[in-house]
Short mmCIF file of C-alpha atoms in Angstrom, two decimals:
data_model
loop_
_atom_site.label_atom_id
_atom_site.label_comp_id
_atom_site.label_asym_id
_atom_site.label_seq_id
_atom_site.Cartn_x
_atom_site.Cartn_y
_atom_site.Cartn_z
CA UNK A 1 -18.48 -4.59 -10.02
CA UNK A 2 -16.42 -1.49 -10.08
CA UNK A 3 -14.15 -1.83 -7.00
CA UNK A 4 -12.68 0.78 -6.02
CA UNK A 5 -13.40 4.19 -7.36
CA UNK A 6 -11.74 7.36 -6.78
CA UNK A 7 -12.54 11.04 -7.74
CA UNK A 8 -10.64 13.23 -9.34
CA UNK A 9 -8.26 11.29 -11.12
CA UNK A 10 -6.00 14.85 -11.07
CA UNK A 11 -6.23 17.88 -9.22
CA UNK A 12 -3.97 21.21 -8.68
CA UNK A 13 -4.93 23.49 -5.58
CA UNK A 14 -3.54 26.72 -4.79
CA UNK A 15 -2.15 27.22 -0.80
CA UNK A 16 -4.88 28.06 1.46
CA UNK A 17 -7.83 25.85 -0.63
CA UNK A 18 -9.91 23.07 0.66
CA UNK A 19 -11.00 19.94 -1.12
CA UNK A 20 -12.40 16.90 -1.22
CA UNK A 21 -10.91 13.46 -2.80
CA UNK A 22 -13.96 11.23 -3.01
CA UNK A 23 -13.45 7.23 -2.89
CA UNK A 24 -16.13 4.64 -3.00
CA UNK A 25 -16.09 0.80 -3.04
CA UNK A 26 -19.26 -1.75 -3.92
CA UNK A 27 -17.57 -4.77 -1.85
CA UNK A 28 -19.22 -4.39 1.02
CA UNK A 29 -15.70 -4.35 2.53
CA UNK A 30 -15.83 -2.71 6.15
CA UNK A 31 -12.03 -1.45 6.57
CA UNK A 32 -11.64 1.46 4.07
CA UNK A 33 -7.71 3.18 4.34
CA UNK A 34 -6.26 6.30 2.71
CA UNK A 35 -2.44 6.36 1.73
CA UNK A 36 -0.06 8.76 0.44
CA UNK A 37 2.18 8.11 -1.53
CA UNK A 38 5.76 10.12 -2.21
CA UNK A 39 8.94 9.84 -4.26
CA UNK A 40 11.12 8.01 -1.81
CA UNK A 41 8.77 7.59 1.07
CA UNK A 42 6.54 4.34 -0.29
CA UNK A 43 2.89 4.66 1.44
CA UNK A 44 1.57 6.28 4.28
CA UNK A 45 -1.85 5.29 6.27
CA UNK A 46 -3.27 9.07 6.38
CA UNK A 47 -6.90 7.80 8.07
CA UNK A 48 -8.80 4.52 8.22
CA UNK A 49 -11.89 3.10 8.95
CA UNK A 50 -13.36 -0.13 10.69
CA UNK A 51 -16.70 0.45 9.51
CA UNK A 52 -19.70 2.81 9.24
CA UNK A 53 -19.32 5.66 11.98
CA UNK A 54 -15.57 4.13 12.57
CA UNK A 55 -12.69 6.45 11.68
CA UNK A 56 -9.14 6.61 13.29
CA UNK A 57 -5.54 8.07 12.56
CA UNK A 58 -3.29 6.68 10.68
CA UNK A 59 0.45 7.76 10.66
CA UNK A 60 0.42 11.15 8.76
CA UNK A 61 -2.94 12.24 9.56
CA UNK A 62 -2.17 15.80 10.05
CA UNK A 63 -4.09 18.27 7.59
CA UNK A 64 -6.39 15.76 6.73
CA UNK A 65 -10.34 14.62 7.79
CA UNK A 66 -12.22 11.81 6.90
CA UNK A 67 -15.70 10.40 7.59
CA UNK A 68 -17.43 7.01 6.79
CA UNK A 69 -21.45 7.71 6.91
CA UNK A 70 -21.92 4.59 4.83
CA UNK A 71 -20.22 1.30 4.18
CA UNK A 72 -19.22 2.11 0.66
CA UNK A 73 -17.86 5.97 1.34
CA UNK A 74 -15.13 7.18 2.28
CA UNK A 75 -14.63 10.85 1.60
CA UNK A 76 -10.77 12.33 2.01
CA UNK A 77 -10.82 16.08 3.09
CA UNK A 78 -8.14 18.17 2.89
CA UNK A 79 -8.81 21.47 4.96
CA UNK A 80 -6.11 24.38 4.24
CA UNK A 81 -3.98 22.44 1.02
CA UNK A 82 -0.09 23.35 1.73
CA UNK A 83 2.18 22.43 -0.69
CA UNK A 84 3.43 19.43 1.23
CA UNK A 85 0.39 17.89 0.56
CA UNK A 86 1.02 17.49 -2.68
CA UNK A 87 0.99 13.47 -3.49
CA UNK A 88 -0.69 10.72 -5.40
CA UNK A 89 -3.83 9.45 -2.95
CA UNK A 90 -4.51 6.18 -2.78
CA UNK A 91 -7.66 4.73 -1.35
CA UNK A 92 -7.76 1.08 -0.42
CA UNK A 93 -10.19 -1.03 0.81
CA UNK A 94 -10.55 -4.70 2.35
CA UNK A 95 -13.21 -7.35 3.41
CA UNK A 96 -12.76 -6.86 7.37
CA UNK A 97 -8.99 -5.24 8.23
CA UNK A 98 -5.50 -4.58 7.24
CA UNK A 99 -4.21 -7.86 6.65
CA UNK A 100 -7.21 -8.95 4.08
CA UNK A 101 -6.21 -7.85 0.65
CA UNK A 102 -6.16 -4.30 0.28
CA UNK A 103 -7.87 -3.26 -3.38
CA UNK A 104 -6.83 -0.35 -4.21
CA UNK A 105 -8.20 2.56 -6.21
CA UNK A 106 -6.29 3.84 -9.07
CA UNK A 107 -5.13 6.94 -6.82
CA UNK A 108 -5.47 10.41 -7.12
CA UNK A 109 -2.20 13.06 -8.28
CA UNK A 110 -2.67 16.09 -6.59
CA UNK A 111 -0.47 19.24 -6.89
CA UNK A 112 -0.67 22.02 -4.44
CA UNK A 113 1.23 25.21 -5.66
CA UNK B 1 15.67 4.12 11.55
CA UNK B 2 12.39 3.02 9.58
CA UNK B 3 10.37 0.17 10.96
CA UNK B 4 10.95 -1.25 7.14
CA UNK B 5 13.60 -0.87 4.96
CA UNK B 6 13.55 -1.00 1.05
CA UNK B 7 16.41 -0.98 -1.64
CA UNK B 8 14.07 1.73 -3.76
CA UNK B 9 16.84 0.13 -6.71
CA UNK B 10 16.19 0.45 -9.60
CA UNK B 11 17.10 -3.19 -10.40
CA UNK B 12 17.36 -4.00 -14.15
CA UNK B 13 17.14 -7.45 -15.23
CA UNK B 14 17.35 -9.57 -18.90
CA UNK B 15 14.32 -11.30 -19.10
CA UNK B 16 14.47 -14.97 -17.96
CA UNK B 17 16.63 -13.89 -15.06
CA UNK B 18 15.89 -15.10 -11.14
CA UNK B 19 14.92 -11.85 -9.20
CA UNK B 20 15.61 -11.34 -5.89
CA UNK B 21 13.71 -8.46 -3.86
CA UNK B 22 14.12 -8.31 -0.25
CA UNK B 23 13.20 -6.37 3.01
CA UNK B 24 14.54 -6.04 6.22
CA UNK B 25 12.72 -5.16 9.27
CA UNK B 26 13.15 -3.92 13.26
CA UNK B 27 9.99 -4.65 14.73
CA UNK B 28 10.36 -8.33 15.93
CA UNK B 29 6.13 -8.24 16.36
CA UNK B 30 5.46 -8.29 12.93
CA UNK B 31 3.83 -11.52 11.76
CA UNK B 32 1.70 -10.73 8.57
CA UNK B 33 4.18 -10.16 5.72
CA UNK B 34 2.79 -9.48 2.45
CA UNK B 35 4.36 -8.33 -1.37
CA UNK B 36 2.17 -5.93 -2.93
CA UNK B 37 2.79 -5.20 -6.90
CA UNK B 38 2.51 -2.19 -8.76
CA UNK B 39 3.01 -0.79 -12.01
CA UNK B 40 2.92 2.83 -13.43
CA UNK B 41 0.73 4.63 -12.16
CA UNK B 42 -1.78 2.75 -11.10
CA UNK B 43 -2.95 1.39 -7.62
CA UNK B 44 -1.08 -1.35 -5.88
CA UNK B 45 -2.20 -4.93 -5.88
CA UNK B 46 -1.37 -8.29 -3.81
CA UNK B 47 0.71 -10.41 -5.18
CA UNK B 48 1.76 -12.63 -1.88
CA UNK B 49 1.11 -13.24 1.66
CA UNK B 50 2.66 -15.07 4.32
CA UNK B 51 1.78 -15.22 8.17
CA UNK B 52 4.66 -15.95 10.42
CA UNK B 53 7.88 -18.07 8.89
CA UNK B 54 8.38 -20.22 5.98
CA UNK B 55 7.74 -20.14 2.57
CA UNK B 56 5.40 -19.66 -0.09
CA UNK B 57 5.20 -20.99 -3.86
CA UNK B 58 2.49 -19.30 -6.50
CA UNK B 59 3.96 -19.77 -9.78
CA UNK B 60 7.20 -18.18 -10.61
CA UNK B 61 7.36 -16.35 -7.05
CA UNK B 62 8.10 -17.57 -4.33
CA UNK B 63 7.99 -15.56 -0.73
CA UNK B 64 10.56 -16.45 2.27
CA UNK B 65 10.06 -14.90 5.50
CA UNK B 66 13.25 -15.74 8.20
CA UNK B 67 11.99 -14.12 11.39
CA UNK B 68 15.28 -14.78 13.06
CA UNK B 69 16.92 -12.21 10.95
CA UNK B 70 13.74 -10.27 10.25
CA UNK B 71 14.06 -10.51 6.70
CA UNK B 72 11.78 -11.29 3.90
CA UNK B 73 11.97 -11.97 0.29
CA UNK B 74 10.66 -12.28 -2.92
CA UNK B 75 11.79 -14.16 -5.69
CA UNK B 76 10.65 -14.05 -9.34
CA UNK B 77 11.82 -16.83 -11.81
CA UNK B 78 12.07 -16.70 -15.45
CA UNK B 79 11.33 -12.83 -14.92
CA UNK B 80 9.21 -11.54 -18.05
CA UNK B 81 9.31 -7.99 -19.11
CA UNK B 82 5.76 -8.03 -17.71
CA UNK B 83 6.80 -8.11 -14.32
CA UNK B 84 8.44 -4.79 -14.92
CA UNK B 85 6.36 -2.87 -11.80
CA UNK B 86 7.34 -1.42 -8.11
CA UNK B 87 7.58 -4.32 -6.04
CA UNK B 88 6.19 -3.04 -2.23
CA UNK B 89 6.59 -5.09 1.20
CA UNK B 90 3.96 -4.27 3.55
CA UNK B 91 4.13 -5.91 7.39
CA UNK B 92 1.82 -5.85 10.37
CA UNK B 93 2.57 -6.83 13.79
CA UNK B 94 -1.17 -7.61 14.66
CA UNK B 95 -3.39 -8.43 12.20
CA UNK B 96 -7.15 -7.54 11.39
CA UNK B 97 -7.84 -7.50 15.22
CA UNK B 98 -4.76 -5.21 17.10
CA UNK B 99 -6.61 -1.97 16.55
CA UNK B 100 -4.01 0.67 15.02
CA UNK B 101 -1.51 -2.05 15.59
CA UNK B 102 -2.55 -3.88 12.62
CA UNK B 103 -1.97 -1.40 9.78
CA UNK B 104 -0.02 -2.15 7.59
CA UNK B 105 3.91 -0.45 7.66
CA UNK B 106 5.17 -0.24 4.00
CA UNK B 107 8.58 -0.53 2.52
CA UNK B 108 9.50 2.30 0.04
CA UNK B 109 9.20 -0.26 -2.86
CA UNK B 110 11.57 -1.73 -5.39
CA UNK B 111 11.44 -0.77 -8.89
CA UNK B 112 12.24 -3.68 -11.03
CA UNK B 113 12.74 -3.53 -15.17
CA UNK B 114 12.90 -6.52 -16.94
CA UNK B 115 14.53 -6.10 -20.30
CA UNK B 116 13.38 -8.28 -23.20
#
């Protein structure tokens, strides 16, 4: 039982690039969440999902895509990288919402220069 | 003003000491009040929840949630350098169910050091 997995663990992007942080999770959980996470600011919900097909904005969302094709997915997709994107990325994931216990990935630093 | 506000700190502590971490909030709807716990660099994890008022006991911490002053807290006892981490509160005013309105709103986090 891995938990919650993320991809790449570090990443630097030059202005203008596009990417994609991947995140997976073998808990069968149905909400999946990504966060941001700056000096000063705590987290930020950037997109999350209800299940399968589900996706909605979260409070920063700008900049940022996300899909859920399966239960255990959760791809992150940033589409033009400016350098105010530049964070550590958590992914989190729960049994059915928010207020279950979020499991977290172990986050990925990105820099964008 | 933020929905939750945070001491960021850093608090520094001898080891042994009672901690005291605490939260304030504006948004009289929130009712799911949780402590998440995290240490360098590395994701967060739960370390307490509470729904509505009261308190709660797990070992050395102890949450308090006082709803009338929209305040939470944590308290560690007999603090051991171990619990040296970033100590985050996380509230929601609606729960798994409200839609948006059940994400969770973060606090910036409190770093805590506990000297041995």
């Amino acid at each position: 039982n891995a938990g919650v997995t993320q991809t790449p663990k570090f990443q630097v992007l030059k202005t203008g690039q596009s990417m994609t942080l991947q995140c997976a999770q073998d808990m069968n959980h149905e909400y999946m969440s990504w966060y941001r996470q700056d000096p000063g600011m705590g987290l930020r919900l950037i997109h999350y999902s209800v299940g399968a097909g589900i996706t909605d904005q979260g409070e920063v969302p700008n900049g940022y895509n996300v899909s859920r094709s399966t239960t255990e997915d959760f791809p992150l997709r940033l589409l033009s990288a400016a350098p105010s994107q530049t964070s550590v990325y958590f992914c989190a994931s729960s049994y059915s919402g928010p207020t279950d216990e979020q499991y977290f990935g172990p986050g990925t630093r990105l820099t964008v220069t | 003003q933020k929905e939750v506000e945070q001491d960021p700190g850093p608090l520094s502590v001898p080891e042994g000491a009672i901690v005291s971490l605490n939260c304030t909030y504006s948004n009289s709807a929130f009712q799911y009040f949780m402590w998440y716990r995290q240490y360098s660099r590395k994701g967060p994890g739960l370390l307490m929840y509470t729904y509505s008022s009261g308190n709660k006991e797990d070992g050395r911490f102890t949450a308090q949630v006082d709803k009338s002053s929209k305040y939470i807290s944590l308290f560690i006892r007999d603090s051991q350098p171990s619990d040296s981490a970033t100590y985050l509160c996380a509230m929601s005013p609606a729960g798994n169910y409200g839609g948006s309105q059940g994400n969770l709103i973060f606090g910036k986090g409190t770093k805590l050091s506990v000297k041995p």
